[in-house]
Tab-separated table of C-alpha atoms in Angstrom:
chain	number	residue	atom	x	y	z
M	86	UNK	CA	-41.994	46.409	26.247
M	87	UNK	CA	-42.564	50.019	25.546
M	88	UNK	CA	-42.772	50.692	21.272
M	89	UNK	CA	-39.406	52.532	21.381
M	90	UNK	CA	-37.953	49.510	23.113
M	91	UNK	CA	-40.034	46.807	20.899
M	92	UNK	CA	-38.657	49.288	17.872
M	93	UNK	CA	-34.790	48.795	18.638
M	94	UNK	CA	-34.950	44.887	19.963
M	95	UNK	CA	-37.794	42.652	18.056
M	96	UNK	CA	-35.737	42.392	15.147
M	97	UNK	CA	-32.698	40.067	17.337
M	98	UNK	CA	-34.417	37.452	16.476
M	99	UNK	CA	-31.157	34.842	16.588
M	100	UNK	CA	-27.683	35.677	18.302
M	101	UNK	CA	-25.410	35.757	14.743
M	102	UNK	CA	-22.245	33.707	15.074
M	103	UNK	CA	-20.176	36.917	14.721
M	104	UNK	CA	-21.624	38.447	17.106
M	105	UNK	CA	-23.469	41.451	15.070
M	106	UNK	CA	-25.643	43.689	16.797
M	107	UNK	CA	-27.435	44.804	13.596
M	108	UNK	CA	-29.683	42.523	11.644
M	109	UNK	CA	-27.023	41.323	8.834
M	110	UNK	CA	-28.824	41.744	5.130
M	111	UNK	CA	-29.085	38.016	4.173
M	112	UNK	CA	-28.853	38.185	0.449
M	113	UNK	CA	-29.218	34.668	-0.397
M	114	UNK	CA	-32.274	33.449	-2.811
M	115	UNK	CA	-31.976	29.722	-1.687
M	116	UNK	CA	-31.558	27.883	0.663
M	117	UNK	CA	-29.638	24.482	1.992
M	118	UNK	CA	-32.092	21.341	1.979
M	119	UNK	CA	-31.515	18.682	4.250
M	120	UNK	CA	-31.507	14.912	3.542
M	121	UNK	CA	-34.867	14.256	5.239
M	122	UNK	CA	-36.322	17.184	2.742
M	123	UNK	CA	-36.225	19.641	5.106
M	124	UNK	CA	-35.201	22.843	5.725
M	125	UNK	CA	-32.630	23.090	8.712
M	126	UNK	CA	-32.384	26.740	8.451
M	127	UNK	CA	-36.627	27.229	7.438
M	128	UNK	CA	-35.959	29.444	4.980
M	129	UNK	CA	-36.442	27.672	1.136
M	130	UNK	CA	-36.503	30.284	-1.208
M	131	UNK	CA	-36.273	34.527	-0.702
M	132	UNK	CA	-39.364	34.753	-2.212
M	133	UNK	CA	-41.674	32.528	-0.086
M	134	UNK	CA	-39.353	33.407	3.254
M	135	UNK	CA	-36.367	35.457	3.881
M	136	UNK	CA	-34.382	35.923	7.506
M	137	UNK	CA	-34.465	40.330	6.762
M	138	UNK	CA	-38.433	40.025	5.966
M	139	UNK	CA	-38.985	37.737	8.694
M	140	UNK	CA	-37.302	40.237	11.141
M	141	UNK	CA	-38.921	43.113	9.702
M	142	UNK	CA	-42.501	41.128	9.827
M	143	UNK	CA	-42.069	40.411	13.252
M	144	UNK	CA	-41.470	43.802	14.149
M	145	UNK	CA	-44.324	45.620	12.747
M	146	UNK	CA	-46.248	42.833	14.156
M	147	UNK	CA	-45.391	43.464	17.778
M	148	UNK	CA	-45.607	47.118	17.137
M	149	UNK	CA	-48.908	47.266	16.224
M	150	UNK	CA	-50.157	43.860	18.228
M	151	UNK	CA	-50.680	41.382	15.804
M	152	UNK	CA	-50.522	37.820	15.166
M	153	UNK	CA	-48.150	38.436	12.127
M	154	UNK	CA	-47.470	40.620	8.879
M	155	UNK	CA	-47.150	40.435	5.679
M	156	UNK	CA	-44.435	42.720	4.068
M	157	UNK	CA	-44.800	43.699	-0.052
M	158	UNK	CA	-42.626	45.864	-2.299
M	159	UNK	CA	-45.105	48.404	-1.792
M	160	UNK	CA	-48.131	50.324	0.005
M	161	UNK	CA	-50.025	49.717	-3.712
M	162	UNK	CA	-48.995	45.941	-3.618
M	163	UNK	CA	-50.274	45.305	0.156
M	164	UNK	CA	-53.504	46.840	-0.437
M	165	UNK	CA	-53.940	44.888	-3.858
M	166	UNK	CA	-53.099	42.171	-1.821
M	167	UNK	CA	-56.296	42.522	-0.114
M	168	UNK	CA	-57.920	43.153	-3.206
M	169	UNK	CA	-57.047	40.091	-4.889
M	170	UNK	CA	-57.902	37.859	-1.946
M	171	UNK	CA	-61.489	38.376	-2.210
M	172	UNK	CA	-64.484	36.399	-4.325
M	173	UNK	CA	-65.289	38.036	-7.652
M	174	UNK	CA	-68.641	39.440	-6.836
M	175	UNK	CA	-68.215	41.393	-3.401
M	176	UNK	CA	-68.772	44.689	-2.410
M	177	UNK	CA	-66.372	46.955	-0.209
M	178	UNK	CA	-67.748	50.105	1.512
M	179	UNK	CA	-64.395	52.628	1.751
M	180	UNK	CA	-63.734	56.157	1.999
M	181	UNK	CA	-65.188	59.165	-0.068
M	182	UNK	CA	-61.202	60.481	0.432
M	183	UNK	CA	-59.414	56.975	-0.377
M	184	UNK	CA	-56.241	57.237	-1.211
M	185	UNK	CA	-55.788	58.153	-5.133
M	186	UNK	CA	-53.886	54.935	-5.738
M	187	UNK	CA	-56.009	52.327	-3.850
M	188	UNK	CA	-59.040	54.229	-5.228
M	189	UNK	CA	-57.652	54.093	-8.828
M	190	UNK	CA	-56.823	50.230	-8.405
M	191	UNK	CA	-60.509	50.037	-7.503
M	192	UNK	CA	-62.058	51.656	-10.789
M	193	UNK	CA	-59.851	50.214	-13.068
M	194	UNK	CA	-58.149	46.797	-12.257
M	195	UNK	CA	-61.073	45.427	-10.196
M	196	UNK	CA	-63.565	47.300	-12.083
M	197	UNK	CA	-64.520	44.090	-13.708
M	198	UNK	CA	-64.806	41.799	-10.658
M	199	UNK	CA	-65.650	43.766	-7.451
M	200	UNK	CA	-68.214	46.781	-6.619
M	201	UNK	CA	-67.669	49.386	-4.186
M	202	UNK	CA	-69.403	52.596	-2.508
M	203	UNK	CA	-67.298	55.098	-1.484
M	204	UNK	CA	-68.805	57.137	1.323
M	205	UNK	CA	-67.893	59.225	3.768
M	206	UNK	CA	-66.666	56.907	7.051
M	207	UNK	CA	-66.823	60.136	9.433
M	208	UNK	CA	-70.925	59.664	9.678
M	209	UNK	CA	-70.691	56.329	11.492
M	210	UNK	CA	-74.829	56.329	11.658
M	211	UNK	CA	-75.134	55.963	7.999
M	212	UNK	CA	-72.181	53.138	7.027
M	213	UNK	CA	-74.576	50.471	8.181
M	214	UNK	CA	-77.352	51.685	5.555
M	215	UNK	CA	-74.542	50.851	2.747
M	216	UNK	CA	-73.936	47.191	3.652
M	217	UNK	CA	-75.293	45.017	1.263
M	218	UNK	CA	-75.986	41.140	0.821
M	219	UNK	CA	-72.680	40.446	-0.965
M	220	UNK	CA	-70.708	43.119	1.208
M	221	UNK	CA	-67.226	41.848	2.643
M	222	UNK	CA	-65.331	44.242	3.609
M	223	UNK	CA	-64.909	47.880	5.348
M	224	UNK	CA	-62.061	49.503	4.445
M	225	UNK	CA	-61.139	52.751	6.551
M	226	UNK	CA	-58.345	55.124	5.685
M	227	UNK	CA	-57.159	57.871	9.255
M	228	UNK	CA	-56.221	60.118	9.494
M	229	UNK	CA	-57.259	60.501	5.775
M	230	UNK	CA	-55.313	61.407	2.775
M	231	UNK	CA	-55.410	64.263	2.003
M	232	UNK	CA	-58.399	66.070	4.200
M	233	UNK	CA	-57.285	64.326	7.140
M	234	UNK	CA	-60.460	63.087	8.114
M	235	UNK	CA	-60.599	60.912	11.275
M	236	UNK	CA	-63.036	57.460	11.284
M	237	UNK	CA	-63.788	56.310	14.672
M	238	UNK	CA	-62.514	52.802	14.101
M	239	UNK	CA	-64.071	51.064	17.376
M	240	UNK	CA	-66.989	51.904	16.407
M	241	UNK	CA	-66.680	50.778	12.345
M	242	UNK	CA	-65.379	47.684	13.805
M	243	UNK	CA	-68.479	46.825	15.610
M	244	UNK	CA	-70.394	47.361	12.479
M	245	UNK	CA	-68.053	44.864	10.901
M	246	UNK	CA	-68.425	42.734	13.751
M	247	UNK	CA	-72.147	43.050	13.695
M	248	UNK	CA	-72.339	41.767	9.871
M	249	UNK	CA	-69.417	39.611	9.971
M	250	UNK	CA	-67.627	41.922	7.611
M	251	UNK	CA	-63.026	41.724	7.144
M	252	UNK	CA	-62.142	45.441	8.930
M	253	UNK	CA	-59.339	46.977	7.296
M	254	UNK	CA	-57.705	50.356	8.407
M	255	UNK	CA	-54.863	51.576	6.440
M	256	UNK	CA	-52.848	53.960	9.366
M	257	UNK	CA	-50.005	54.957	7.408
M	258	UNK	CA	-50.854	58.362	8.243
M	259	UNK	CA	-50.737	57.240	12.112
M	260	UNK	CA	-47.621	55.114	12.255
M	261	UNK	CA	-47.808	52.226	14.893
M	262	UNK	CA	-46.390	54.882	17.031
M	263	UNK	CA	-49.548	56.775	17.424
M	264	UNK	CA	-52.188	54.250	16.929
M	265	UNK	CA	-52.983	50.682	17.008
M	266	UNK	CA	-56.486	49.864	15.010
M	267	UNK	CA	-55.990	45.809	15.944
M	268	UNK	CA	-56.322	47.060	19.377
M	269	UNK	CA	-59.983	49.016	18.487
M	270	UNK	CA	-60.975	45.965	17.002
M	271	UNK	CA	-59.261	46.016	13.377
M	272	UNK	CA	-59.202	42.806	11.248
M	273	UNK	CA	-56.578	44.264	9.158
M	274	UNK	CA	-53.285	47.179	9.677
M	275	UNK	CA	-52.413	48.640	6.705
M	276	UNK	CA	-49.024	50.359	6.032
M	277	UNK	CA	-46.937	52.377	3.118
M	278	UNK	CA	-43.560	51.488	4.732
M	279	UNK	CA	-42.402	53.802	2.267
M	280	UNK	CA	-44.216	56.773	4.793
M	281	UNK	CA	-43.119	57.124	8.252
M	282	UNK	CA	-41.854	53.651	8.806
M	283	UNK	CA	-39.297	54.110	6.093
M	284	UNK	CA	-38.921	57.607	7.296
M	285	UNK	CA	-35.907	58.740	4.800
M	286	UNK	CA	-37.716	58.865	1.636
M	287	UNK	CA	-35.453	55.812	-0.029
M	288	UNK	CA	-36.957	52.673	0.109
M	289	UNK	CA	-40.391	51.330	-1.205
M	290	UNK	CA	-42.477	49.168	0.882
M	291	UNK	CA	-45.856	48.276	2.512
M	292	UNK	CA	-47.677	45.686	5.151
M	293	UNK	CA	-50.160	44.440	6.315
M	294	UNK	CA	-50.815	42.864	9.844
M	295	UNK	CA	-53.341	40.278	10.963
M	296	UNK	CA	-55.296	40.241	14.187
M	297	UNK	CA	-55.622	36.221	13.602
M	298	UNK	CA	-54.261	34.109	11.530
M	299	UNK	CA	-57.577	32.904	9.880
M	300	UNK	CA	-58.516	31.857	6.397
M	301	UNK	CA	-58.328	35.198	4.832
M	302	UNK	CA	-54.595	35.760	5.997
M	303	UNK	CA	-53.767	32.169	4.520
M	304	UNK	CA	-54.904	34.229	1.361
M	305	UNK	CA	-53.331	36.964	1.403
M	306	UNK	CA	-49.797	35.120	2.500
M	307	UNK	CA	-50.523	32.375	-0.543
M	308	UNK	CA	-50.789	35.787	-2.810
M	309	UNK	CA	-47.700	37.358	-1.321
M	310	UNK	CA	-45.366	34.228	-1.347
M	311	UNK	CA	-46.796	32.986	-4.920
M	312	UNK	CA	-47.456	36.545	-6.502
M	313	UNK	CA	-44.102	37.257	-5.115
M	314	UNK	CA	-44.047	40.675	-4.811
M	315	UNK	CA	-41.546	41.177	-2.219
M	316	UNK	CA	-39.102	43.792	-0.396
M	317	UNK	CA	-35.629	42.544	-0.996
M	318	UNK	CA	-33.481	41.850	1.868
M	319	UNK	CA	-32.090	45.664	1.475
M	320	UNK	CA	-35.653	47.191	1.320
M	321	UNK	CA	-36.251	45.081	4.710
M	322	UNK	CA	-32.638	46.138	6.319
M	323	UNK	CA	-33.180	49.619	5.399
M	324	UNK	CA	-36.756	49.370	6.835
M	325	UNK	CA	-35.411	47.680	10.380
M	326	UNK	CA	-32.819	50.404	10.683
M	327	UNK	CA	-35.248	52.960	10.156
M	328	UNK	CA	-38.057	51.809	12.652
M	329	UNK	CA	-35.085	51.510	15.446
M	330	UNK	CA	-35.410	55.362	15.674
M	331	UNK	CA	-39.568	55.639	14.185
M	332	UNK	CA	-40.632	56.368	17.736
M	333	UNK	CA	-38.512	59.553	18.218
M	334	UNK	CA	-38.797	60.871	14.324
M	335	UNK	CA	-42.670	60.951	15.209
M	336	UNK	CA	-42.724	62.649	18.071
M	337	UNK	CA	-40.621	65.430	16.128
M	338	UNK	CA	-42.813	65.503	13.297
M	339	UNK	CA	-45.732	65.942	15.761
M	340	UNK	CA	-44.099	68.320	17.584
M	341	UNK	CA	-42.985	70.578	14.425
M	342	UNK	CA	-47.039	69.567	12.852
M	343	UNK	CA	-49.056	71.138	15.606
M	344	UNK	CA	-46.733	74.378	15.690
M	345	UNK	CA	-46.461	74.788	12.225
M	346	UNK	CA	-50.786	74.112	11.757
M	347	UNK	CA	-51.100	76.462	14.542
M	348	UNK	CA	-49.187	79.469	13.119
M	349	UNK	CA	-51.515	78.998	9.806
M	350	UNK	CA	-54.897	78.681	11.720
M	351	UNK	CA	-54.096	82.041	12.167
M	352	UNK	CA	-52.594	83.046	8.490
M	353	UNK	CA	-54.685	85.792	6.750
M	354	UNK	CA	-54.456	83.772	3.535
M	355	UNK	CA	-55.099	80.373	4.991
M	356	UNK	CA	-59.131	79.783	4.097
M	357	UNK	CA	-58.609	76.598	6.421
M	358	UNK	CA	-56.138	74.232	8.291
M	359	UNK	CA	-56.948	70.612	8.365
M	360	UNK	CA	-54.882	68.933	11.192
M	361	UNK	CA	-56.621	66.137	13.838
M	362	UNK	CA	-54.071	68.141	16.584
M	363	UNK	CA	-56.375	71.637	16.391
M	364	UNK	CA	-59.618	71.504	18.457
M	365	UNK	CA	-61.857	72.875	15.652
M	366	UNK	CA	-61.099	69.555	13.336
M	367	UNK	CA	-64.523	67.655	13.286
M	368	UNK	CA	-63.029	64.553	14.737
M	369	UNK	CA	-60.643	65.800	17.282
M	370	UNK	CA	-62.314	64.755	20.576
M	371	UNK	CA	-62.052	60.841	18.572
M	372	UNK	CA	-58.427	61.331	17.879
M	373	UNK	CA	-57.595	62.429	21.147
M	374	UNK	CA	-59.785	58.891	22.181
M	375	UNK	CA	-57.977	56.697	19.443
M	376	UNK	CA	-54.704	58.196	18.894
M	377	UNK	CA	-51.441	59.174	20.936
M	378	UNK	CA	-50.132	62.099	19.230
M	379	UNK	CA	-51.772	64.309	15.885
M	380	UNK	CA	-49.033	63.439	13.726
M	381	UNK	CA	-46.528	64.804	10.868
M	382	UNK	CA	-49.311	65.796	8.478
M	383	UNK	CA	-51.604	68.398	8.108
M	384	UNK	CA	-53.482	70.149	4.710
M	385	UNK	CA	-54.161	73.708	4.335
M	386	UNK	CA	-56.692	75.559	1.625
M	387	UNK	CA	-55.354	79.093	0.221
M	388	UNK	CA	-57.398	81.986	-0.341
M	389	UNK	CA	-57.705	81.937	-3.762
M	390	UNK	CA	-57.907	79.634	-6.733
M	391	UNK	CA	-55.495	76.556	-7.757
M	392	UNK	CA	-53.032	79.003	-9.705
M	393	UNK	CA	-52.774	81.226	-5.978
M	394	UNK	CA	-51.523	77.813	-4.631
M	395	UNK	CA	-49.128	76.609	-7.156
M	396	UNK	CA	-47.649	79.964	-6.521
M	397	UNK	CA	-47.035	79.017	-2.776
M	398	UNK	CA	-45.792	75.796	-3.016
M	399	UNK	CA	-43.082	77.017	-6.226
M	400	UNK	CA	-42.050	79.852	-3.805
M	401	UNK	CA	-40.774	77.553	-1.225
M	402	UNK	CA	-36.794	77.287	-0.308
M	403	UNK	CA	-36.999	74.616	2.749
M	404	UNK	CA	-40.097	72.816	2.013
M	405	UNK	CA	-39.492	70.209	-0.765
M	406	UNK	CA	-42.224	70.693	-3.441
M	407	UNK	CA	-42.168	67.064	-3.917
M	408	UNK	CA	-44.991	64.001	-3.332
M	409	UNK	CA	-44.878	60.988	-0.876
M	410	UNK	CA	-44.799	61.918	3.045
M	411	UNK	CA	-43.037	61.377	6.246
M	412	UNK	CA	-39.785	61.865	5.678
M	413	UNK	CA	-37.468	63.630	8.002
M	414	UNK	CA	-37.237	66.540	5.147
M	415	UNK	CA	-40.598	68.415	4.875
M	416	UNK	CA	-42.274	67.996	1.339
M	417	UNK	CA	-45.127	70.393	0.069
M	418	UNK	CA	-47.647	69.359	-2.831
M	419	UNK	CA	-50.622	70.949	-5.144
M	420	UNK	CA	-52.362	67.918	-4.401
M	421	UNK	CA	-54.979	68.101	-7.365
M	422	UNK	CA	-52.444	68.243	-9.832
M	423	UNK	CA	-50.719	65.548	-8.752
M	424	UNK	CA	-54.160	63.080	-8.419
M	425	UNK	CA	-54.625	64.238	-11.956
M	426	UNK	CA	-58.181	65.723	-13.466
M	427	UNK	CA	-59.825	63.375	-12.118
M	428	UNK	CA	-59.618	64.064	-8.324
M	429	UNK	CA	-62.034	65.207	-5.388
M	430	UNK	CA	-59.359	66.752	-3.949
M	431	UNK	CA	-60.516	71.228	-3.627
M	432	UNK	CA	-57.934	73.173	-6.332
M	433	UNK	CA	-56.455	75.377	-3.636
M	434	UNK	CA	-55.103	72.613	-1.106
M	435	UNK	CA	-51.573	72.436	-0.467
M	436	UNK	CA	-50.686	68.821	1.374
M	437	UNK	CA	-47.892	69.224	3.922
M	438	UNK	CA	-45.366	66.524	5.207
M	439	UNK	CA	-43.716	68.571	8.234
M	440	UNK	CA	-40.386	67.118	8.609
M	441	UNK	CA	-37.542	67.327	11.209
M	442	UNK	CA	-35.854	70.984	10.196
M	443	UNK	CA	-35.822	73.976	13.102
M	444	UNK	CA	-39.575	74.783	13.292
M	445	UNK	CA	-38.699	78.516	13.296
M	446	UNK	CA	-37.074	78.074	9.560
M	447	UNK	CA	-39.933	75.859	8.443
M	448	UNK	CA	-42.334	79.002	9.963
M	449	UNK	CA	-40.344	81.330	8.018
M	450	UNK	CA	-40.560	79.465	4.839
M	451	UNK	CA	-44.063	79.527	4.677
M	452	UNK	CA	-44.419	82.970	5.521
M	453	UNK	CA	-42.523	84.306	2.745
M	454	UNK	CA	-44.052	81.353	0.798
M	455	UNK	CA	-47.664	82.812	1.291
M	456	UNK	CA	-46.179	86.725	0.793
């Protein structure tokens, strides 16, 4: 099936005595026992197993072509997940542009028990020169957050491959709609549910799916099912509702993303646009390769210092000055201020979330918005 089709019908995964069309929200923490010991129904406890997550793991997984998922309470929690799963002692290569919160979790919770380089995955020739004896694991991050850099993730994966290294690739950026990194040779899908999967900026979530099931995914499903943190059944509802209509939301946010990056490419006080859709981003003859649309986001830098682009985004009436992304409202962020003082991120770049609004009002919001 065809991902809007897979999106709408994974989730029936048993015919409900009354008939429901939509997955019910099975609230229930326990779970009948039968005399032999069993389980009749296979669910024990909502923690280890649930009938919403299983519906909403089995859907990601055939979205994005994997052998299963693993669903968390959030984006932070899934990537922790991975975190946790590994030896005290190993080294992870990632991203000079991780994500704040993954990078953060890095530098101070696993300061103590991991190491890690953080380079810049776009210059595939020199990734191989930072693997090291006790080196475990690539993690890639595209498009990037927030400079919306693309990594060419068949050929990381061959790296991995080549030293026998786990391959993660968080795609939340993507969606499973626009790219599938098991399918370029990914160990590991990453996901903030929360972003474009969730798509209505009200539930918290994250996932990761597995290529195998190997020895690493029994540790990261012992970690989820022990550590225990979960979606509730109403996280994973709210999540299966919302992926029934993920395929069409994208290709609106695309749509509205490459006309709204276009018009400020050509803004006298845009210094620079970075969007994977406009054929002067570094990467853009790999995301055309990789990828099957250029996606909701897109960054821009203002003429002028960090003050010059607070102004813009406080001047907004449509845009929601606001973090988190991929929401069907569009949401516009000083992203330096929001990473705090510690952050790589340049002083004058405004991160965009292009929503699902007329793309002639969200035009003439950010025209007035830039004066």
């Amino acid at each position: 099936m065809k991902a809007e089709t897979t999106a709408i019908h994974a989730s029936d995964l048993v015919k409900s005595t009354t008939g429901d069309v939509t997955m019910p929200i099975h609230l229930s923490t326990t779970y009948y026992r039968g005399e032999d010991g069993g389980y009749p129904g296979g669910h024990m406890y909502s923690r280890v197993s649930n009938p919403s997550r299983s519906a909403l793991e089995k859907v990601i997984s055939e979205l994005e072509g994997g052998a299963d998922t693993c669903a968390f309470s959030s984006g932070n929690t899934a990537g922790m997940a991975v975190f946790q799963a590994l030896k005290p002692g190993s080294h992870i290569i990632a991203p000079d542009d991780m994500y704040w919160g993954f990078k953060k979790q890095l530098l101070t919770i696993f300061a103590d028990t991991l190491s890690f380089d953080f380079i810049d995955l776009t210059e595939i020739d020199k990734v191989e020169g930072y693997v090291k004896a006790n080196t475990v694991l690539i993690w890639a991050e595209t498009p990037s957050n927030p400079l919306l850099k693309v990594s060419d993730i068949e050929a990381l994966s061959n790296i991995a491959k080549q030293h026998q290294l786990i391959f993660v690739v968080d795609s939340t950026f993507a969606s499973p709609i626009l790219q599938n990194p098991i399918a370029l040779g990914a160990d590991i899908v990453m996901h903030s549910t929360t972003k474009y999967i969730g798509g209505h900026s009200d539930v918290l979530g994250g996932s990761l799916t597995f290529a195998t099931k190997d020895e690493f995914w029994e540790k990261i499903k012992n970690i989820q099912e022990t550590g225990g943190a979960v979606p509730s059944p109403f996280d994973c509802f709210l999540l299966l509702r919302s992926i029934k209509t993920l395929a069409y939301r994208i290709k609106g946010h695309c749509e509205n993303a490459e006309k709204l990056a276009d018009y400020l490419n050509k803004h006298p006080k845009v210094e620079a646009v970075f969007y994977p859709g406009l054929p002067s981003h570094p990467q853009h003859e790999i995301v055309k390769k990789q990828m099957r649309g250029f996606g909701g986001m897109l960054s821009i830098l203002t003429k002028g210092d960090a003050e010059n682009a607070r102004k813009v985004v406080n001047s907004v009436n449509i845009f929601t000055q606001a973090t988190s992304l991929g929401g069907v409202e569009s949401l516009i962020e000083h992203r330096a201020s929001v990473e705090g003082p510690t952050t790589k991120t340049p002083q004058n770049l405004i991160r965009i979330s292009v929503g699902l609004e007329h793309i002639d009002d969200l035009i003439a919001d950010m025209e007035q918005a830039l004066g």
